[in-house]
mmCIF file of C-alpha atoms in Angstrom:
data_model
loop_
_atom_site.group_PDB
_atom_site.id
_atom_site.type_symbol
_atom_site.label_atom_id
_atom_site.label_comp_id
_atom_site.label_asym_id
_atom_site.label_seq_id
_atom_site.Cartn_x
_atom_site.Cartn_y
_atom_site.Cartn_z
ATOM 1 C CA MET A 1 0.000 0.000 0.000
ATOM 2 C CA ALA A 2 1.239 3.486 -0.826
ATOM 3 C CA THR A 3 1.884 5.934 1.995
ATOM 4 C CA PRO A 4 -1.442 7.537 2.933
ATOM 5 C CA LYS A 5 -1.728 11.220 2.044
ATOM 6 C CA GLY A 6 -0.701 13.392 4.990
ATOM 7 C CA GLN A 7 1.028 10.599 6.912
ATOM 8 C CA ILE A 8 4.340 11.788 8.354
ATOM 9 C CA ALA A 9 5.462 8.741 10.370
ATOM 10 C CA THR A 10 4.683 5.073 10.890
ATOM 11 C CA TRP A 11 6.056 2.261 13.080
ATOM 12 C CA ARG A 12 4.957 -0.884 14.928
ATOM 13 C CA ILE A 13 4.172 -1.383 18.607
ATOM 14 C CA TYR A 14 3.724 -4.727 20.379
ATOM 15 C CA PRO A 15 1.499 -5.560 23.390
ATOM 16 C CA GLU A 16 3.816 -8.382 24.532
ATOM 17 C CA SER A 17 6.456 -10.213 22.515
ATOM 18 C CA ARG A 18 8.136 -8.427 19.639
ATOM 19 C CA ASN A 19 7.532 -11.621 17.639
ATOM 20 C CA GLY A 20 3.765 -11.614 18.123
ATOM 21 C CA ALA A 21 0.777 -9.379 17.556
ATOM 22 C CA PHE A 22 1.437 -5.756 16.686
ATOM 23 C CA TYR A 23 -0.357 -2.523 15.894
ATOM 24 C CA THR A 24 0.781 -0.125 13.200
ATOM 25 C CA VAL A 25 1.014 3.477 14.387
ATOM 26 C CA ARG A 26 0.300 6.138 11.763
ATOM 27 C CA VAL A 27 0.798 9.817 12.550
ATOM 28 C CA PHE A 28 -0.713 12.375 10.207
ATOM 29 C CA ARG A 29 0.096 16.026 9.633
ATOM 30 C CA THR A 30 -3.503 17.101 10.322
ATOM 31 C CA LEU A 31 -6.623 15.774 11.982
ATOM 32 C CA GLY A 32 -8.410 16.030 8.624
ATOM 33 C CA ALA A 33 -5.821 13.790 6.934
ATOM 34 C CA MET A 34 -6.156 11.234 9.730
ATOM 35 C CA ARG A 35 -9.949 11.230 9.462
ATOM 36 C CA ARG A 36 -9.875 10.966 5.656
ATOM 37 C CA TYR A 37 -7.588 7.937 5.912
ATOM 38 C CA ALA A 38 -9.897 6.292 8.483
ATOM 39 C CA THR A 39 -12.875 6.887 6.190
ATOM 40 C CA ARG A 40 -10.982 5.572 3.160
ATOM 41 C CA ILE A 41 -10.279 2.249 4.902
ATOM 42 C CA GLY A 42 -13.922 1.912 5.921
ATOM 43 C CA HIS A 43 -14.053 3.522 9.354
ATOM 44 C CA ASP A 44 -16.076 6.706 9.000
ATOM 45 C CA SER A 45 -17.244 6.585 12.641
ATOM 46 C CA PHE A 46 -14.087 8.486 13.645
ATOM 47 C CA ALA A 47 -15.307 11.769 12.156
ATOM 48 C CA ARG A 48 -15.131 13.616 15.485
ATOM 49 C CA CYS A 49 -12.229 11.790 17.139
ATOM 50 C CA ALA A 50 -8.832 13.221 18.073
ATOM 51 C CA GLY A 51 -7.253 9.794 17.508
ATOM 52 C CA ALA A 52 -8.363 6.292 16.608
ATOM 53 C CA ALA A 53 -7.577 2.685 17.419
ATOM 54 C CA ILE A 54 -8.827 0.540 14.558
ATOM 55 C CA CYS A 55 -8.677 -3.088 15.603
ATOM 56 C CA TYR A 56 -8.886 -5.972 13.170
ATOM 57 C CA ARG A 57 -7.279 -9.273 12.342
ATOM 58 C CA ARG A 58 -6.319 -10.330 8.830
ATOM 59 C CA GLU A 59 -7.651 -13.826 8.194
ATOM 60 C CA LEU A 60 -8.088 -16.081 5.195
ATOM 61 C CA TYR A 61 -10.952 -18.563 4.943
ATOM 62 C CA THR A 62 -9.876 -21.828 3.311
ATOM 63 C CA ARG A 63 -10.993 -25.420 3.683
ATOM 64 C CA GLY A 64 -13.764 -24.529 6.096
ATOM 65 C CA ARG A 65 -11.732 -22.548 8.621
ATOM 66 C CA PHE A 66 -10.129 -19.173 9.215
ATOM 67 C CA THR A 67 -6.356 -18.857 9.296
ATOM 68 C CA CYS A 68 -4.542 -15.773 10.571
ATOM 69 C CA VAL A 69 -2.374 -14.387 7.753
ATOM 70 C CA SER A 70 -0.756 -11.513 9.614
ATOM 71 C CA HIS A 71 0.281 -10.627 13.136
ATOM 72 C CA GLU A 72 -1.031 -7.099 12.540
ATOM 73 C CA TRP A 73 -4.074 -6.608 14.762
ATOM 74 C CA GLY A 74 -4.887 -3.031 13.889
ATOM 75 C CA GLU A 75 -3.752 0.550 13.537
ATOM 76 C CA ILE A 76 -3.491 3.484 15.897
ATOM 77 C CA LEU A 77 -4.093 6.752 14.074
ATOM 78 C CA LEU A 78 -2.933 10.074 15.503
ATOM 79 C CA ALA A 79 -2.636 13.662 14.305
ATOM 80 C CA VAL A 80 0.538 15.532 15.188
ATOM 81 C CA ARG A 81 -1.288 18.627 16.479
ATOM 82 C CA ARG A 82 -3.387 16.486 18.849
ATOM 83 C CA LEU A 83 -0.476 14.331 19.967
ATOM 84 C CA THR A 84 -0.632 14.324 23.761
ATOM 85 C CA THR A 85 0.145 11.663 26.342
ATOM 86 C CA ARG A 86 -3.566 11.609 27.206
ATOM 87 C CA ILE A 87 -4.585 10.767 23.616
ATOM 88 C CA ILE A 88 -1.741 8.243 23.300
ATOM 89 C CA ALA A 89 -2.773 6.405 26.491
ATOM 90 C CA HIS A 90 -6.443 6.549 25.484
ATOM 91 C CA GLU A 91 -5.895 4.956 22.056
ATOM 92 C CA CYS A 92 -3.490 2.368 23.475
ATOM 93 C CA SER A 93 -6.217 1.375 25.965
ATOM 94 C CA HIS A 94 -8.604 0.600 23.096
ATOM 95 C CA ALA A 95 -5.896 -1.464 21.387
ATOM 96 C CA VAL A 96 -5.089 -3.434 24.554
ATOM 97 C CA VAL A 97 -8.765 -4.198 25.260
ATOM 98 C CA ALA A 98 -9.176 -5.592 21.705
ATOM 99 C CA TRP A 99 -5.937 -7.563 22.002
ATOM 100 C CA MET A 100 -7.002 -8.909 25.415
ATOM 101 C CA GLN A 101 -10.373 -10.074 24.064
ATOM 102 C CA ARG A 102 -8.714 -11.857 21.145
ATOM 103 C CA GLN A 103 -6.231 -13.514 23.485
ATOM 104 C CA GLY A 104 -9.213 -14.914 25.401
ATOM 105 C CA PHE A 105 -8.436 -13.555 28.835
ATOM 106 C CA THR A 106 -10.709 -11.469 30.975
ATOM 107 C CA LEU A 107 -10.099 -8.486 33.166
ATOM 108 C CA ASP A 108 -11.416 -9.255 36.659
ATOM 109 C CA LEU A 109 -11.605 -6.093 38.766
ATOM 110 C CA SER A 110 -13.746 -7.572 41.550
ATOM 111 C CA ASP A 111 -10.875 -8.029 44.029
ATOM 112 C CA THR A 112 -9.643 -4.516 44.748
ATOM 113 C CA GLY A 113 -6.955 -5.732 47.161
ATOM 114 C CA ASN A 114 -5.052 -7.976 44.750
ATOM 115 C CA ALA A 115 -4.448 -7.743 41.024
ATOM 116 C CA SER A 116 -5.721 -10.722 39.029
ATOM 117 C CA PRO A 117 -3.420 -12.351 36.445
ATOM 118 C CA GLY A 118 -5.541 -10.785 33.691
ATOM 119 C CA GLU A 119 -5.261 -7.354 35.293
ATOM 120 C CA GLU A 120 -1.469 -7.670 35.503
ATOM 121 C CA ARG A 121 -1.205 -8.781 31.887
ATOM 122 C CA PHE A 122 -3.450 -5.895 30.817
ATOM 123 C CA ALA A 123 -1.406 -3.359 32.793
ATOM 124 C CA TYR A 124 1.917 -4.558 31.373
ATOM 125 C CA ALA A 125 0.576 -4.622 27.799
ATOM 126 C CA GLN A 126 -0.862 -1.111 28.268
ATOM 127 C CA GLY A 127 2.442 0.154 29.645
ATOM 128 C CA ASP A 128 4.398 -1.479 26.830
ATOM 129 C CA LEU A 129 2.217 0.025 24.092
ATOM 130 C CA VAL A 130 2.310 3.525 25.599
ATOM 131 C CA SER A 131 6.066 3.331 26.164
ATOM 132 C CA GLN A 132 6.761 2.167 22.598
ATOM 133 C CA LEU A 133 4.415 4.737 21.094
ATOM 134 C CA VAL A 134 5.981 7.603 23.054
ATOM 135 C CA ALA A 135 9.499 6.367 22.192
ATOM 136 C CA GLY A 136 8.491 6.299 18.511
ATOM 137 C CA CYS A 137 7.178 9.849 18.785
ATOM 138 C CA TYR A 138 10.506 11.017 20.216
ATOM 139 C CA HIS A 139 12.412 9.051 17.561
ATOM 140 C CA HIS A 140 10.417 10.760 14.791
ATOM 141 C CA GLN A 141 10.707 14.123 16.611
ATOM 142 C CA LEU A 142 6.932 14.416 17.001
ATOM 143 C CA LEU A 143 7.098 15.056 20.754
ATOM 144 C CA THR A 144 9.430 17.289 22.680
ATOM 145 C CA PRO A 145 10.379 16.999 26.366
ATOM 146 C CA GLY A 146 7.626 18.486 28.505
ATOM 147 C CA THR A 147 4.775 17.551 26.148
ATOM 148 C CA GLN A 148 1.611 16.913 28.110
#
């Protein structure tokens, strides 16, 4: 696929192992460019969003069953002028929830005194995605120290 119009950076982030599932991060010059891209790939519900986590899984149906053909589980779309740690964490949360559901584990928050195994896995995956996304933003010079 050709580089989407208005995209200024792209990289991958991984919820757990760097050999497993990943999300593609796409940062656009403007919010309009980000929204046009989302609409072009069939997600026009993001018309009023400051960012987007589009979650999917590429599968091929052959011989009566689905087979995963890619470890890519979605895209996180951001606009450089709306690039804040709040938006980054928000979109990473959507991505982790989708990843968690596909992994088949649940998030049990009933015991407030102790973290469940699912809660720990969620928290580490969330931290890993946010950390990698922020590091990518610094690498591409999209964030500067002190960005909120």
